[in-house]
Amino acid sequence: MALPGRFLAATCLMSVAALTLSGCAGKETAAGAAGKEPAIGSFEKLSSTEGLEFPIAAYAATPDQQLQLKKAQNRLIEQCMKRFGFDYVLPAPTPPSGDDSNSRVFGLANAEDAAQFGYASPDRATDPAPVKRQSQAALSRTGQTVLNGVDPVAEAAAKAKGKAAAPTNQPMSQAEAEKAPGTGVIVNGKEVPVGGCGRESALKLYSPTPGSLDILYVFNLGGEAESRALRDSRVRKVTTKWSQCMADSGFTTSSPDNVQSDLGLEGGKLSSPEAITIAKADVACKTKVNYIGIRYAVQTAYENSLVEEHAETLALFKQQTQDRLRLAAQLNS
């Protein structure tokens, strides 16, 4: 698994409640753009992204581990709702796809997929049929208050006036939440936690103490690495070569990241005959200029640099991930 265009879907995994702990935007450290470009020897010729390994990804939860964490957070929400008298059961989270998560890490790269599907994902043709999701009874107004920590009617009224109905200075760890003033909202004799059961579940699993690292720490670090790589002169040069190759084939587009928007292939046009023609040219041009080989080498160099720079924090993050997984195993058993 890699980052962030390739990692975004996997890392913004935690549910809305968990994501309120921090934003999804990468944060670049002061050393960001100022450093020299890392030295790289010769570039390996690569025509596929499948099986590529990235240094920072070694510190991230795997798709299967992410699934266990999602299940565990659901259990915590359900347990919390039960305290207030609600038999609230969340649908089981969707299992990860069996596909290689790096198959499109630098855009479309598989010639067979390009010829058959264009820019559309082949998942629908290769993945098993989706599991039928269980129906879920609608929550009452009181139930929504317990889940979200704010009365939905009061929240709507506050929003209409441009105000916030819930506290804006919410605790950032479960330890803080247990000491901080509550919502003052009493349901069945118990005070609803700040942020409701949704936030409580996130704090218990991802931020039990003030020393808990941001759950998106690895994602943000990967985003920084990719930002540096995209500014690197070698990546900019090979992107220009790819763009010229596409122009020679009759398609004007600035980069593989923009090809679909540049050429109007959004929506239902991803697997159109036109999209397939463009996709085949895209993959052929990537191979011709060694776009994948250069992108991978440069990205890896920046990731290695950041792993070395943040080794101590990454080790702590990995330990905290293991702690979360142990708690998840208890909750899911």
CSV table of C-alpha atoms in Angstrom, one decimal:
chain,number,residue,atom,x,y,z
A,1,MET,CA,0.0,0.0,0.0
A,2,ALA,CA,1.3,3.5,-0.8
A,3,LEU,CA,0.3,7.1,-0.6
A,4,PRO,CA,-1.6,9.6,-0.9
A,5,GLY,CA,-3.5,9.4,-4.2
A,6,ARG,CA,-3.0,5.7,-3.9
A,7,PHE,CA,-3.4,5.7,-0.1
A,8,LEU,CA,-6.2,8.2,0.4
A,9,ALA,CA,-9.1,5.7,0.1
A,10,ALA,CA,-7.3,3.3,2.5
A,11,THR,CA,-6.3,5.8,5.1
A,12,CYS,CA,-9.5,7.9,5.2
A,13,LEU,CA,-10.8,4.6,6.5
A,14,MET,CA,-11.9,5.3,10.0
A,15,SER,CA,-15.4,6.7,9.6
A,16,VAL,CA,-16.5,10.3,10.0
A,17,ALA,CA,-16.3,10.0,13.7
A,18,ALA,CA,-12.6,9.1,13.7
A,19,LEU,CA,-11.7,11.7,11.0
A,20,THR,CA,-12.9,14.5,13.3
A,21,LEU,CA,-9.7,13.9,15.2
A,22,SER,CA,-7.7,15.4,12.4
A,23,GLY,CA,-7.9,16.6,8.9
A,24,CYS,CA,-7.1,14.6,5.8
A,25,ALA,CA,-4.6,17.1,4.4
A,26,GLY,CA,-0.9,16.3,4.3
A,27,LYS,CA,1.3,18.6,6.4
A,28,GLU,CA,4.8,19.3,5.1
A,29,THR,CA,7.6,19.7,7.6
A,30,ALA,CA,10.0,22.7,7.5
A,31,ALA,CA,12.6,20.5,5.8
A,32,GLY,CA,10.0,20.0,3.0
A,33,ALA,CA,10.9,21.7,-0.2
A,34,ALA,CA,14.2,23.2,0.9
A,35,GLY,CA,16.3,20.0,0.7
A,36,LYS,CA,18.3,18.9,-2.3
A,37,GLU,CA,16.9,16.3,-4.6
A,38,PRO,CA,18.1,12.8,-3.5
A,39,ALA,CA,20.7,11.1,-5.6
A,40,ILE,CA,19.5,8.2,-7.6
A,41,GLY,CA,21.6,6.0,-9.8
A,42,SER,CA,20.2,4.4,-12.9
A,43,PHE,CA,16.4,4.0,-13.2
A,44,GLU,CA,15.0,0.5,-13.5
A,45,LYS,CA,12.8,0.0,-16.5
A,46,LEU,CA,9.3,-0.7,-15.2
A,47,SER,CA,6.1,-1.3,-17.2
A,48,SER,CA,3.9,-2.3,-14.3
A,49,THR,CA,3.1,-1.0,-10.8
A,50,GLU,CA,1.9,-4.3,-9.5
A,51,GLY,CA,3.8,-5.6,-6.5
A,52,LEU,CA,5.7,-2.4,-5.9
A,53,GLU,CA,6.7,-1.8,-2.2
A,54,PHE,CA,7.0,1.6,-0.6
A,55,PRO,CA,9.0,2.4,2.5
A,56,ILE,CA,6.4,4.4,4.4
A,57,ALA,CA,3.7,1.8,3.7
A,58,ALA,CA,5.5,-0.6,6.0
A,59,TYR,CA,4.2,1.5,8.9
A,60,ALA,CA,0.6,1.7,7.8
A,61,ALA,CA,-2.2,-0.8,8.7
A,62,THR,CA,-2.8,-3.4,6.0
A,63,PRO,CA,-6.3,-3.6,4.4
A,64,ASP,CA,-7.2,-6.6,6.5
A,65,GLN,CA,-6.0,-4.7,9.7
A,66,GLN,CA,-8.1,-1.7,8.6
A,67,LEU,CA,-11.1,-4.0,8.4
A,68,GLN,CA,-10.5,-5.2,11.9
A,69,LEU,CA,-10.3,-1.7,13.1
A,70,LYS,CA,-13.5,-0.7,11.4
A,71,LYS,CA,-15.2,-3.7,13.0
A,72,ALA,CA,-13.9,-2.7,16.4
A,73,GLN,CA,-15.0,0.9,16.1
A,74,ASN,CA,-18.5,-0.4,15.2
A,75,ARG,CA,-18.5,-2.6,18.4
A,76,LEU,CA,-17.5,0.5,20.5
A,77,ILE,CA,-20.3,2.5,19.0
A,78,GLU,CA,-22.8,-0.3,19.7
A,79,GLN,CA,-21.6,-0.7,23.2
A,80,CYS,CA,-21.9,3.0,23.9
A,81,MET,CA,-25.4,3.2,22.4
A,82,LYS,CA,-26.4,0.2,24.6
A,83,ARG,CA,-25.4,2.2,27.7
A,84,PHE,CA,-28.1,4.6,26.8
A,85,GLY,CA,-30.7,2.0,26.1
A,86,PHE,CA,-30.4,1.7,22.3
A,87,ASP,CA,-30.0,-1.7,20.5
A,88,TYR,CA,-28.0,-0.1,17.6
A,89,VAL,CA,-26.3,-2.5,15.2
A,90,LEU,CA,-24.1,-1.2,12.4
A,91,PRO,CA,-23.8,-3.0,9.1
A,92,ALA,CA,-20.7,-5.1,8.7
A,93,PRO,CA,-17.9,-3.1,7.0
A,94,THR,CA,-17.0,-4.2,3.4
A,95,PRO,CA,-14.0,-6.6,3.2
A,96,PRO,CA,-11.0,-5.3,1.2
A,97,SER,CA,-10.7,-6.1,-2.4
A,98,GLY,CA,-8.3,-8.8,-3.4
A,99,ASP,CA,-6.7,-6.6,-6.0
A,100,ASP,CA,-3.2,-5.3,-5.7
A,101,SER,CA,-3.6,-1.9,-4.0
A,102,ASN,CA,-0.7,-0.5,-6.0
A,103,SER,CA,-2.1,-1.5,-9.4
A,104,ARG,CA,-2.8,2.1,-10.2
A,105,VAL,CA,-0.5,3.9,-7.9
A,106,PHE,CA,0.9,6.0,-10.7
A,107,GLY,CA,-2.3,5.9,-12.8
A,108,LEU,CA,-3.3,3.3,-15.3
A,109,ALA,CA,-0.4,0.9,-16.1
A,110,ASN,CA,-1.9,-2.4,-17.2
A,111,ALA,CA,-2.1,-2.8,-21.0
A,112,GLU,CA,-4.7,-5.5,-20.8
A,113,ASP,CA,-7.0,-3.5,-18.4
A,114,ALA,CA,-6.5,-0.4,-20.7
A,115,ALA,CA,-7.6,-2.4,-23.8
A,116,GLN,CA,-10.6,-4.0,-22.0
A,117,PHE,CA,-11.8,-1.4,-19.5
A,118,GLY,CA,-10.2,1.9,-20.5
A,119,TYR,CA,-10.0,3.9,-17.3
A,120,ALA,CA,-12.9,2.1,-15.5
A,121,SER,CA,-12.0,-0.2,-12.7
A,122,PRO,CA,-12.0,-3.9,-13.5
A,123,ASP,CA,-13.2,-4.6,-10.0
A,124,ARG,CA,-16.8,-5.2,-11.0
A,125,ALA,CA,-15.7,-7.9,-13.4
A,126,THR,CA,-13.2,-9.6,-11.0
A,127,ASP,CA,-14.5,-9.1,-7.5
A,128,PRO,CA,-17.1,-11.4,-5.9
A,129,ALA,CA,-20.6,-10.1,-5.8
A,130,PRO,CA,-21.1,-7.5,-3.0
A,131,VAL,CA,-22.4,-8.8,0.3
A,132,LYS,CA,-26.0,-7.8,0.8
A,133,ARG,CA,-26.0,-5.1,3.5
A,134,GLN,CA,-28.4,-5.6,6.4
A,135,SER,CA,-31.1,-3.0,6.8
A,136,GLN,CA,-30.8,-0.6,9.7
A,137,ALA,CA,-33.7,0.9,11.6
A,138,ALA,CA,-33.8,4.7,11.6
A,139,LEU,CA,-32.7,6.2,14.9
A,140,SER,CA,-35.1,8.4,16.8
A,141,ARG,CA,-34.2,12.0,17.6
A,142,THR,CA,-32.9,11.0,21.0
A,143,GLY,CA,-30.9,8.2,19.4
A,144,GLN,CA,-29.3,10.6,17.0
A,145,THR,CA,-28.4,12.8,19.9
A,146,VAL,CA,-26.6,10.0,21.6
A,147,LEU,CA,-24.8,8.9,18.5
A,148,ASN,CA,-23.6,12.4,17.5
A,149,GLY,CA,-23.6,14.3,20.8
A,150,VAL,CA,-26.0,17.0,19.6
A,151,ASP,CA,-29.7,17.2,19.1
A,152,PRO,CA,-30.4,17.0,15.3
A,153,VAL,CA,-33.1,19.6,15.5
A,154,ALA,CA,-31.0,22.0,17.5
A,155,GLU,CA,-28.1,21.4,15.1
A,156,ALA,CA,-30.1,22.2,12.1
A,157,ALA,CA,-31.4,25.4,13.7
A,158,ALA,CA,-27.9,26.4,14.7
A,159,LYS,CA,-26.6,25.8,11.2
A,160,ALA,CA,-29.3,27.9,9.7
A,161,LYS,CA,-28.0,30.8,11.8
A,162,GLY,CA,-24.4,30.0,10.9
A,163,LYS,CA,-23.6,28.8,14.4
A,164,ALA,CA,-22.3,25.5,15.8
A,165,ALA,CA,-24.6,23.5,18.0
A,166,ALA,CA,-21.8,21.3,19.4
A,167,PRO,CA,-18.7,22.3,21.4
A,168,THR,CA,-15.8,23.3,19.1
A,169,ASN,CA,-13.1,22.6,21.7
A,170,GLN,CA,-13.7,18.9,21.9
A,171,PRO,CA,-11.2,16.7,23.8
A,172,MET,CA,-8.6,15.0,21.6
A,173,SER,CA,-8.1,11.9,23.7
A,174,GLN,CA,-10.3,9.6,25.8
A,175,ALA,CA,-8.3,10.5,28.9
A,176,GLU,CA,-9.1,14.2,28.3
A,177,ALA,CA,-12.8,13.4,27.6
A,178,GLU,CA,-13.2,11.6,30.9
A,179,LYS,CA,-11.9,14.7,32.8
A,180,ALA,CA,-13.5,17.4,30.6
A,181,PRO,CA,-17.1,18.8,31.1
A,182,GLY,CA,-19.7,16.8,29.3
A,183,THR,CA,-22.5,17.8,27.0
A,184,GLY,CA,-25.0,18.3,29.8
A,185,VAL,CA,-27.4,16.2,27.8
A,186,ILE,CA,-28.9,13.4,29.9
A,187,VAL,CA,-30.5,10.4,28.3
A,188,ASN,CA,-31.8,7.5,30.5
A,189,GLY,CA,-30.0,9.0,33.5
A,190,LYS,CA,-26.6,9.2,31.8
A,191,GLU,CA,-24.7,12.1,30.3
A,192,VAL,CA,-24.1,11.9,26.6
A,193,PRO,CA,-20.3,12.1,25.9
A,194,VAL,CA,-19.0,15.1,23.9
A,195,GLY,CA,-19.3,14.1,20.3
A,196,GLY,CA,-21.6,11.3,21.2
A,197,CYS,CA,-20.9,7.6,20.8
A,198,GLY,CA,-19.3,8.2,17.4
A,199,ARG,CA,-16.5,10.3,18.8
A,200,GLU,CA,-16.2,8.3,22.0
A,201,SER,CA,-15.5,5.2,19.8
A,202,ALA,CA,-12.8,7.0,17.9
A,203,LEU,CA,-11.1,8.3,21.0
A,204,LYS,CA,-11.1,4.9,22.7
A,205,LEU,CA,-9.7,3.1,19.7
A,206,TYR,CA,-7.4,5.7,18.1
A,207,SER,CA,-6.6,8.3,20.8
A,208,PRO,CA,-6.9,6.8,24.3
A,209,THR,CA,-4.2,9.1,25.8
A,210,PRO,CA,-2.8,12.6,25.0
A,211,GLY,CA,0.4,10.9,23.7
A,212,SER,CA,-1.6,9.1,20.9
A,213,LEU,CA,-0.3,10.0,17.5
A,214,ASP,CA,-2.6,11.3,14.8
A,215,ILE,CA,-4.2,8.3,13.1
A,216,LEU,CA,-3.3,10.0,9.8
A,217,TYR,CA,0.3,10.5,10.6
A,218,VAL,CA,1.6,8.0,8.1
A,219,PHE,CA,-0.8,9.2,5.5
A,220,ASN,CA,0.4,12.8,6.0
A,221,LEU,CA,4.0,11.7,5.8
A,222,GLY,CA,3.3,9.8,2.6
A,223,GLY,CA,1.5,12.9,1.2
A,224,GLU,CA,4.6,15.0,1.9
A,225,ALA,CA,6.8,12.4,0.1
A,226,GLU,CA,4.6,12.4,-2.9
A,227,SER,CA,4.4,16.2,-3.0
A,228,ARG,CA,8.2,16.4,-3.0
A,229,ALA,CA,8.4,13.7,-5.7
A,230,LEU,CA,6.0,15.5,-7.9
A,231,ARG,CA,8.1,18.7,-7.7
A,232,ASP,CA,11.3,16.7,-8.4
A,233,SER,CA,13.0,17.8,-11.7
A,234,ARG,CA,13.3,14.2,-12.8
A,235,VAL,CA,9.6,13.5,-12.4
A,236,ARG,CA,8.7,16.8,-14.0
A,237,LYS,CA,10.9,15.9,-17.0
A,238,VAL,CA,9.5,12.4,-17.5
A,239,THR,CA,6.0,13.9,-17.1
A,240,THR,CA,6.7,16.3,-19.9
A,241,LYS,CA,8.0,13.4,-22.1
A,242,TRP,CA,4.9,11.4,-21.4
A,243,SER,CA,2.7,14.5,-22.3
A,244,GLN,CA,4.6,14.9,-25.6
A,245,CYS,CA,4.2,11.2,-26.4
A,246,MET,CA,0.4,11.6,-25.8
A,247,ALA,CA,0.4,14.7,-28.0
A,248,ASP,CA,2.1,12.7,-30.7
A,249,SER,CA,-0.9,10.3,-30.5
A,250,GLY,CA,-3.3,13.1,-30.8
A,251,PHE,CA,-4.2,13.7,-27.1
A,252,THR,CA,-3.4,16.9,-25.3
A,253,THR,CA,-3.0,16.3,-21.5
A,254,SER,CA,-0.6,17.6,-18.9
A,255,SER,CA,0.0,14.6,-16.8
A,256,PRO,CA,-1.3,11.1,-16.0
A,257,ASP,CA,-3.0,12.5,-13.0
A,258,ASN,CA,-5.1,14.8,-15.1
A,259,VAL,CA,-5.7,12.7,-18.2
A,260,GLN,CA,-9.3,11.9,-17.5
A,261,SER,CA,-10.3,15.5,-16.7
A,262,ASP,CA,-8.2,17.0,-19.5
A,263,LEU,CA,-9.8,14.7,-22.1
A,264,GLY,CA,-13.4,14.7,-20.7
A,265,LEU,CA,-13.5,11.1,-19.6
A,266,GLU,CA,-15.3,11.5,-16.3
A,267,GLY,CA,-18.6,9.9,-15.4
A,268,GLY,CA,-19.9,7.1,-17.6
A,269,LYS,CA,-17.2,7.7,-20.3
A,270,LEU,CA,-14.4,5.8,-18.5
A,271,SER,CA,-14.9,2.6,-20.5
A,272,SER,CA,-16.1,4.2,-23.8
A,273,PRO,CA,-14.4,3.3,-27.1
A,274,GLU,CA,-12.7,6.7,-26.9
A,275,ALA,CA,-11.5,6.1,-23.4
A,276,ILE,CA,-10.0,2.7,-24.4
A,277,THR,CA,-8.1,4.3,-27.2
A,278,ILE,CA,-6.7,7.0,-24.9
A,279,ALA,CA,-6.0,4.5,-22.2
A,280,LYS,CA,-4.0,2.3,-24.5
A,281,ALA,CA,-1.9,5.3,-25.6
A,282,ASP,CA,-1.5,6.3,-22.0
A,283,VAL,CA,0.0,3.0,-21.0
A,284,ALA,CA,2.2,2.8,-24.1
A,285,CYS,CA,3.6,6.2,-23.4
A,286,LYS,CA,4.3,5.4,-19.8
A,287,THR,CA,6.3,2.4,-21.0
A,288,LYS,CA,8.1,4.3,-23.7
A,289,VAL,CA,9.4,7.1,-21.4
A,290,ASN,CA,9.8,4.8,-18.3
A,291,TYR,CA,7.4,6.9,-16.4
A,292,ILE,CA,6.7,4.2,-13.8
A,293,GLY,CA,10.4,3.4,-13.2
A,294,ILE,CA,11.3,7.0,-12.6
A,295,ARG,CA,8.2,7.9,-10.5
A,296,TYR,CA,8.9,4.8,-8.3
A,297,ALA,CA,12.6,5.5,-7.8
A,298,VAL,CA,12.0,9.1,-7.0
A,299,GLN,CA,9.1,8.4,-4.7
A,300,THR,CA,11.0,5.7,-2.9
A,301,ALA,CA,14.0,8.0,-2.4
A,302,TYR,CA,11.9,10.7,-0.7
A,303,GLU,CA,10.1,8.1,1.4
A,304,ASN,CA,13.4,6.6,2.6
A,305,SER,CA,14.6,10.1,3.5
A,306,LEU,CA,11.4,10.8,5.6
A,307,VAL,CA,11.5,7.3,7.2
A,308,GLU,CA,15.1,8.1,8.4
A,309,GLU,CA,14.1,11.6,9.5
A,310,HIS,CA,11.1,10.4,11.5
A,311,ALA,CA,12.3,7.0,12.5
A,312,GLU,CA,11.5,7.4,16.2
A,313,THR,CA,7.9,8.7,15.7
A,314,LEU,CA,7.2,6.0,13.1
A,315,ALA,CA,8.3,3.3,15.5
A,316,LEU,CA,6.0,4.8,18.1
A,317,PHE,CA,3.2,4.9,15.5
A,318,LYS,CA,3.7,1.3,14.7
A,319,GLN,CA,3.6,0.3,18.3
A,320,GLN,CA,0.4,2.3,18.8
A,321,THR,CA,-1.1,0.5,15.8
A,322,GLN,CA,-0.3,-2.8,17.4
A,323,ASP,CA,-2.0,-1.6,20.6
A,324,ARG,CA,-5.1,-0.7,18.6
A,325,LEU,CA,-5.1,-4.0,16.8
A,326,ARG,CA,-4.9,-5.9,20.2
A,327,LEU,CA,-7.9,-3.9,21.4
A,328,ALA,CA,-9.7,-4.6,18.2
A,329,ALA,CA,-9.1,-8.3,18.5
A,330,GLN,CA,-10.7,-8.3,22.0
A,331,LEU,CA,-13.7,-6.3,20.8
A,332,ASN,CA,-14.2,-8.5,17.7
A,333,SER,CA,-13.9,-11.8,19.5
